[in-house]
Short mmCIF file of C-alpha atoms in Angstrom, two decimals:
data_model
loop_
_atom_site.label_atom_id
_atom_site.label_comp_id
_atom_site.label_asym_id
_atom_site.label_seq_id
_atom_site.Cartn_x
_atom_site.Cartn_y
_atom_site.Cartn_z
CA UNK A 1 108.45 16.50 29.92
CA UNK A 2 108.98 20.16 29.12
CA UNK A 3 111.72 22.39 30.46
CA UNK A 4 110.73 25.27 32.74
CA UNK A 5 110.75 28.61 31.02
CA UNK A 6 112.98 31.53 32.07
CA UNK A 7 110.02 33.17 33.68
CA UNK A 8 109.16 30.15 35.70
CA UNK A 9 112.73 30.04 36.96
CA UNK A 10 112.50 33.55 38.57
CA UNK A 11 112.05 33.81 42.31
CA UNK A 12 108.62 34.83 43.64
CA UNK A 13 109.95 38.25 44.65
CA UNK A 14 111.53 39.06 41.36
CA UNK A 15 110.48 42.45 39.88
CA UNK A 16 109.20 43.76 43.21
CA UNK A 17 110.73 46.60 45.17
CA UNK A 18 112.59 45.36 48.24
CA UNK A 19 110.81 45.89 51.62
CA UNK A 20 112.01 49.06 53.37
CA UNK A 21 114.44 48.59 56.21
CA UNK A 22 112.83 49.94 59.40
CA UNK A 23 116.25 51.12 60.62
CA UNK A 24 116.66 53.42 57.60
CA UNK A 25 114.97 56.81 57.25
CA UNK A 26 112.27 57.02 54.66
CA UNK A 27 113.42 58.59 51.39
CA UNK A 28 112.48 62.20 51.08
CA UNK A 29 111.94 62.63 54.83
CA UNK A 30 114.15 65.03 56.78
CA UNK A 31 116.40 65.40 53.78
CA UNK A 32 116.35 69.23 53.78
CA UNK A 33 119.41 71.37 54.16
CA UNK A 34 118.82 71.61 57.93
CA UNK A 35 118.14 67.92 58.41
CA UNK A 36 120.40 66.30 60.98
CA UNK A 37 123.12 63.99 59.69
CA UNK A 38 122.44 60.31 60.29
CA UNK A 39 124.48 58.63 62.95
CA UNK A 40 126.53 55.48 62.69
CA UNK A 41 123.39 53.36 63.02
CA UNK A 42 121.61 55.30 60.23
CA UNK A 43 119.35 57.13 62.71
CA UNK A 44 119.54 60.99 63.22
CA UNK A 45 121.94 62.10 65.89
CA UNK A 46 119.92 63.29 68.98
CA UNK A 47 122.33 66.15 69.57
CA UNK A 48 121.91 67.34 66.01
CA UNK A 49 118.16 67.08 66.29
CA UNK A 50 118.12 69.15 69.48
CA UNK A 51 120.33 71.80 67.84
CA UNK A 52 117.97 72.07 64.90
CA UNK A 53 114.97 72.38 67.19
CA UNK A 54 116.72 75.05 69.33
CA UNK A 55 117.56 77.03 66.23
CA UNK A 56 113.92 76.87 65.08
CA UNK A 57 112.71 77.99 68.52
CA UNK A 58 115.10 80.90 68.45
CA UNK A 59 113.80 81.97 65.03
CA UNK A 60 110.24 81.83 66.38
CA UNK A 61 111.20 83.87 69.43
CA UNK A 62 112.88 86.47 67.15
CA UNK A 63 109.70 86.71 65.07
CA UNK A 64 107.55 87.11 68.18
CA UNK A 65 109.86 89.88 69.45
CA UNK A 66 109.58 91.73 66.18
CA UNK A 67 105.79 91.43 66.28
CA UNK A 68 105.72 92.74 69.88
CA UNK A 69 107.94 95.68 68.92
CA UNK A 70 105.64 96.52 66.06
CA UNK A 71 102.60 96.31 68.34
CA UNK A 72 104.33 98.65 70.82
CA UNK A 73 105.04 101.13 68.07
CA UNK A 74 101.43 101.02 66.98
CA UNK A 75 100.26 101.56 70.59
CA UNK A 76 102.62 104.54 71.02
CA UNK A 77 101.34 106.05 67.77
CA UNK A 78 97.73 105.47 68.88
CA UNK A 79 98.36 107.30 72.17
CA UNK A 80 99.91 110.21 70.29
CA UNK A 81 96.73 110.49 68.32
CA UNK A 82 94.44 109.84 71.31
CA UNK A 83 93.80 113.47 72.25
CA UNK A 84 92.79 114.29 68.69
CA UNK A 85 90.55 111.27 68.44
CA UNK A 86 89.06 111.95 71.88
CA UNK A 87 88.48 115.56 70.96
CA UNK A 88 86.51 114.48 67.90
CA UNK A 89 84.36 112.22 70.05
CA UNK A 90 83.87 114.85 72.78
CA UNK A 91 85.32 112.47 75.42
CA UNK A 92 88.68 114.10 76.08
CA UNK A 93 89.42 115.62 79.47
CA UNK A 94 89.21 119.38 79.71
CA UNK A 95 92.85 119.55 80.85
CA UNK A 96 95.54 116.92 80.33
CA UNK A 97 99.14 117.07 81.57
CA UNK A 98 101.57 114.72 79.88
CA UNK A 99 105.06 114.19 81.44
CA UNK A 100 105.12 117.76 82.76
CA UNK A 101 108.39 118.70 84.54
CA UNK A 102 109.69 121.86 86.18
CA UNK A 103 113.11 122.64 87.56
CA UNK A 104 114.40 125.49 89.63
CA UNK A 105 118.13 125.33 89.07
CA UNK A 106 119.30 122.02 90.44
CA UNK A 107 116.05 121.44 92.30
CA UNK A 108 113.52 119.27 90.44
CA UNK A 109 110.09 120.38 91.61
CA UNK A 110 107.98 118.31 89.22
CA UNK A 111 108.96 115.08 87.51
CA UNK A 112 106.97 113.64 84.62
CA UNK A 113 103.59 114.55 86.03
CA UNK A 114 100.56 113.07 84.21
CA UNK A 115 97.08 114.19 85.11
CA UNK A 116 93.61 114.32 83.51
CA UNK A 117 91.02 116.86 84.73
CA UNK A 118 87.55 115.92 83.40
CA UNK A 119 84.74 118.34 82.74
CA UNK A 120 82.18 118.70 85.52
CA UNK A 121 84.19 116.81 88.15
CA UNK A 122 86.06 117.77 91.28
CA UNK A 123 89.68 116.58 91.30
CA UNK A 124 91.38 116.75 94.70
CA UNK A 125 95.11 117.35 94.56
CA UNK A 126 96.71 116.20 97.79
CA UNK A 127 100.24 115.84 99.06
CA UNK A 128 102.49 116.71 101.94
CA UNK A 129 104.26 120.06 102.24
CA UNK A 130 106.92 120.29 99.53
CA UNK A 131 105.20 117.69 97.33
CA UNK A 132 104.87 120.15 94.42
CA UNK A 133 101.22 121.10 94.63
CA UNK A 134 101.79 124.87 94.41
CA UNK A 135 104.29 124.45 91.61
CA UNK A 136 101.83 122.33 89.65
CA UNK A 137 98.88 124.74 89.96
CA UNK A 138 101.08 127.75 89.14
CA UNK A 139 102.21 125.90 86.02
CA UNK A 140 98.56 125.30 85.03
CA UNK A 141 97.75 128.91 85.89
CA UNK A 142 100.51 130.24 83.59
CA UNK A 143 102.70 131.77 86.30
CA UNK A 144 105.48 129.33 85.45
CA UNK A 145 106.16 127.55 82.18
CA UNK A 146 106.98 123.83 82.32
CA UNK A 147 110.55 122.84 81.31
CA UNK A 148 109.34 119.72 79.48
CA UNK A 149 106.17 117.86 78.82
CA UNK A 150 102.96 118.96 77.32
CA UNK A 151 99.70 120.64 78.41
CA UNK A 152 96.57 119.81 76.40
CA UNK A 153 93.47 121.98 76.71
CA UNK A 154 90.33 120.50 75.18
CA UNK A 155 92.50 118.06 73.25
CA UNK A 156 94.85 120.69 71.79
CA UNK A 157 98.45 121.44 72.89
CA UNK A 158 98.88 124.84 74.53
CA UNK A 159 101.79 126.84 75.91
CA UNK A 160 100.98 129.02 78.88
CA UNK A 161 103.44 131.96 79.13
CA UNK A 162 101.42 134.16 81.49
CA UNK A 163 98.31 134.13 83.71
CA UNK A 164 96.50 136.02 80.93
CA UNK A 165 97.09 133.05 78.62
CA UNK A 166 95.45 130.73 81.17
CA UNK A 167 92.63 133.19 81.84
CA UNK A 168 91.90 133.54 78.14
CA UNK A 169 91.44 129.73 77.95
CA UNK A 170 89.05 129.74 80.89
CA UNK A 171 91.34 128.79 83.78
CA UNK A 172 90.72 130.72 86.99
CA UNK A 173 92.79 130.25 90.16
CA UNK A 174 91.65 131.24 93.62
CA UNK A 175 94.70 131.34 95.85
CA UNK A 176 94.72 130.95 99.57
CA UNK A 177 95.05 134.69 100.13
CA UNK A 178 92.08 135.22 97.76
CA UNK A 179 93.62 138.43 96.31
CA UNK A 180 90.67 140.57 97.36
CA UNK A 181 90.81 144.31 98.08
CA UNK A 182 89.35 144.81 101.56
CA UNK A 183 88.61 148.50 101.01
CA UNK A 184 86.42 147.83 97.91
CA UNK A 185 82.88 146.40 97.96
CA UNK A 186 81.85 143.05 96.47
CA UNK A 187 80.88 144.43 93.06
CA UNK A 188 84.17 146.31 92.68
CA UNK A 189 86.17 143.23 93.63
CA UNK A 190 84.29 141.01 91.21
CA UNK A 191 84.93 143.35 88.27
CA UNK A 192 88.34 144.62 89.34
CA UNK A 193 90.47 145.16 86.25
CA UNK A 194 87.65 144.46 83.78
CA UNK A 195 85.02 147.07 84.57
CA UNK A 196 82.44 147.70 81.82
CA UNK A 197 82.25 151.28 80.60
CA UNK A 198 79.28 153.11 79.10
CA UNK A 199 79.68 156.62 77.68
CA UNK A 200 83.12 156.86 79.27
CA UNK A 201 81.68 156.13 82.70
CA UNK A 202 81.69 152.92 84.70
CA UNK A 203 78.50 150.97 84.15
CA UNK A 204 77.65 150.50 87.80
CA UNK A 205 74.11 149.22 87.10
CA UNK A 206 75.28 146.38 84.87
CA UNK A 207 78.07 145.41 87.26
CA UNK A 208 75.69 145.27 90.19
CA UNK A 209 73.09 143.20 88.29
CA UNK A 210 75.71 140.72 87.07
CA UNK A 211 77.24 140.41 90.54
CA UNK A 212 73.85 139.69 92.15
CA UNK A 213 72.96 137.16 89.48
CA UNK A 214 76.25 135.30 89.80
CA UNK A 215 76.00 135.09 93.58
CA UNK A 216 72.42 133.89 93.29
CA UNK A 217 73.43 131.16 90.78
CA UNK A 218 75.95 129.96 93.36
CA UNK A 219 73.28 130.11 96.12
CA UNK A 220 75.32 132.62 98.09
CA UNK A 221 72.60 134.10 100.32
CA UNK A 222 74.57 135.03 103.39
CA UNK A 223 75.81 138.35 101.95
CA UNK A 224 73.78 141.25 103.18
CA UNK A 225 74.51 143.51 100.24
CA UNK A 226 76.75 143.40 97.17
CA UNK A 227 77.81 146.92 98.12
CA UNK A 228 79.28 146.03 101.51
CA UNK A 229 83.06 146.16 101.81
CA UNK A 230 84.86 142.85 101.51
CA UNK A 231 86.79 143.68 104.66
CA UNK A 232 83.54 143.18 106.60
CA UNK A 233 82.89 139.64 105.27
CA UNK A 234 83.59 136.34 107.02
CA UNK A 235 86.09 133.86 105.70
CA UNK A 236 83.45 131.75 103.95
CA UNK A 237 81.82 134.82 102.40
CA UNK A 238 85.20 136.07 101.14
CA UNK A 239 85.84 132.70 99.58
CA UNK A 240 82.41 132.83 97.91
CA UNK A 241 83.16 136.23 96.45
CA UNK A 242 86.51 134.98 95.05
CA UNK A 243 84.82 131.97 93.45
CA UNK A 244 81.98 134.11 92.08
CA UNK A 245 84.57 136.39 90.48
CA UNK A 246 86.03 133.35 88.70
CA UNK A 247 82.62 132.18 87.55
CA UNK A 248 81.74 135.70 86.39
CA UNK A 249 84.77 135.52 84.04
CA UNK A 250 83.24 132.35 82.45
CA UNK A 251 85.88 130.03 83.76
CA UNK A 252 85.79 126.40 82.58
CA UNK A 253 88.29 125.28 85.21
CA UNK A 254 88.47 126.70 88.73
CA UNK A 255 91.50 125.94 90.88
CA UNK A 256 91.00 126.38 94.63
CA UNK A 257 94.12 126.49 96.83
CA UNK A 258 93.25 125.41 100.35
CA UNK A 259 89.76 126.92 100.21
CA UNK A 260 88.76 125.84 103.73
CA UNK A 261 91.96 126.66 105.55
CA UNK A 262 91.39 128.60 108.80
CA UNK A 263 87.57 128.41 108.37
CA UNK A 264 85.05 127.33 111.01
CA UNK A 265 82.67 124.45 110.62
CA UNK A 266 79.79 126.50 109.25
CA UNK A 267 81.94 128.52 106.85
CA UNK A 268 83.65 125.33 105.65
CA UNK A 269 80.24 123.89 104.79
CA UNK A 270 79.41 127.02 102.76
CA UNK A 271 82.58 126.61 100.71
CA UNK A 272 82.01 122.83 100.16
CA UNK A 273 78.48 123.54 98.95
CA UNK A 274 79.91 126.14 96.62
CA UNK A 275 82.31 123.59 95.11
CA UNK A 276 79.43 121.18 94.56
CA UNK A 277 77.48 123.92 92.75
CA UNK A 278 80.42 124.58 90.48
CA UNK A 279 80.49 120.91 89.57
CA UNK A 280 76.74 120.90 89.00
CA UNK A 281 77.17 123.76 86.55
CA UNK A 282 79.60 121.66 84.49
CA UNK A 283 82.70 123.46 85.65
CA UNK A 284 85.83 121.43 86.32
CA UNK A 285 87.38 122.00 89.76
CA UNK A 286 90.80 121.29 91.19
CA UNK A 287 90.86 121.49 94.98
CA UNK A 288 94.18 121.55 96.81
CA UNK A 289 93.57 120.54 100.42
CA UNK A 290 95.21 118.96 103.42
CA UNK A 291 91.82 118.28 104.98
CA UNK A 292 90.97 114.71 103.92
CA UNK A 293 87.44 115.03 105.33
CA UNK A 294 86.80 117.83 102.83
CA UNK A 295 88.34 115.73 100.10
CA UNK A 296 86.03 112.81 100.95
CA UNK A 297 83.07 115.17 101.00
CA UNK A 298 83.34 116.80 97.60
CA UNK A 299 85.94 115.10 95.37
CA UNK A 300 85.15 112.81 92.43
CA UNK A 301 88.79 112.00 91.79
CA UNK A 302 92.00 112.00 93.81
CA UNK A 303 95.49 112.80 92.60
CA UNK A 304 98.38 112.26 95.08
CA UNK A 305 101.70 114.06 94.66
CA UNK A 306 104.81 113.00 96.48
CA UNK A 307 108.20 114.66 96.09
CA UNK A 308 107.17 116.10 92.75
CA UNK A 309 105.84 112.91 91.29
CA UNK A 310 102.26 111.86 90.70
CA UNK A 311 102.15 108.56 92.61
CA UNK A 312 98.45 107.76 92.22
CA UNK A 313 95.39 109.06 90.31
CA UNK A 314 91.93 107.52 90.42
CA UNK A 315 88.28 107.81 91.41
CA UNK A 316 87.52 108.66 95.00
CA UNK A 317 85.86 105.27 95.51
CA UNK A 318 89.30 103.58 95.36
CA UNK A 319 90.63 105.45 98.34
CA UNK A 320 89.99 105.81 102.03
CA UNK A 321 91.75 108.33 104.29
CA UNK A 322 94.48 105.93 105.37
CA UNK A 323 95.37 104.93 101.81
CA UNK A 324 95.75 108.61 100.87
CA UNK A 325 97.98 109.17 103.87
CA UNK A 326 100.08 106.11 102.90
CA UNK A 327 100.51 107.43 99.38
CA UNK A 328 101.41 110.93 100.62
CA UNK A 329 104.05 109.68 103.00
CA UNK A 330 105.47 106.51 101.36
CA UNK A 331 104.24 106.62 97.77
CA UNK A 332 102.56 103.24 98.00
CA UNK A 333 99.63 101.55 99.73
CA UNK A 334 97.87 98.22 99.84
CA UNK A 335 94.50 99.57 100.88
CA UNK A 336 93.21 100.67 97.45
CA UNK A 337 89.76 99.35 96.61
CA UNK A 338 89.16 97.76 93.21
CA UNK A 339 87.77 100.27 90.68
CA UNK A 340 84.07 99.76 89.89
CA UNK A 341 83.23 98.01 86.66
CA UNK A 342 83.02 100.26 83.67
CA UNK A 343 85.11 101.73 80.88
CA UNK A 344 88.56 102.80 82.12
CA UNK A 345 89.33 106.46 82.00
CA UNK A 346 92.06 107.52 79.60
CA UNK A 347 95.38 108.04 81.31
CA UNK A 348 98.70 109.11 79.83
CA UNK A 349 101.58 106.69 79.99
CA UNK A 350 103.19 106.61 83.44
CA UNK A 351 100.03 107.36 85.43
CA UNK A 352 98.17 104.72 87.38
CA UNK A 353 95.78 104.24 90.23
CA UNK A 354 98.27 102.13 92.23
CA UNK A 355 102.00 102.00 92.63
#
């Protein structure tokens, strides 16, 4: 009988790795520098695990915040370049106001006003007495210079120091008093201050032809003669002469201050038709009016001022008369209608169609 060899005497498990203990963590797993320390039982401490997870979540939140800040910076830079880009594409508004403010001593008349005035559209500027409408249009007209903010004309920054600066750009303002000389005839009023001269003599023939043509283009047919004194005209006819004078000077933007104030029904209709013809000729129009029926009749867009702030700007379809009154008196409304589908119009930061 032979003796068993040394190999035969080994146990069946000899030379094999011992089976892993389920209660012990696998080698190489969670052994990083942030891994939680094992507890008394060999398992990770739940409190330590929660602390590590919270630290990781905080790091992710910090990364997300940094990404959001970078995105905001990019958006701000994109807006700063927007007027230039829009100008290159031909889509920029004719006039853009960005954060325009005006103070008179301690009185703040305008506060961070943002407004776009598109080409070939009628923008109705409405607001209660003291809302800042007159201050705003006089700032656009160059009578006053804004204290801060920027005015962009055809995508380029401009600084208006005088009415002549505005007129040279193509901005014409027809104030409520019309600034007409009653003792002069229509032709003389339309060319007042810029009369053409030929051989050192006023070129009356050219002036009369240009006056007739301009009035005909605006379909002003109620005037008996371009040589009749302005003092003999009705209110609607006087308004038509003042607008024709602005068009004769090749205005790109016409601002009308209360054009239908103190006019009868027939004369009001003449003025409203005149505003539509300006729009049809591709001229931008700003109408300041307290008459919401007139606003609803001719406006394409509505801008509401309240206490020197622009509280709402948007297409006319978003507003009814009551919503405009609400915005004028309280600065807010719940009656705005959803804007029709389509590409949103560019608005400077701070402006909106609802507040």
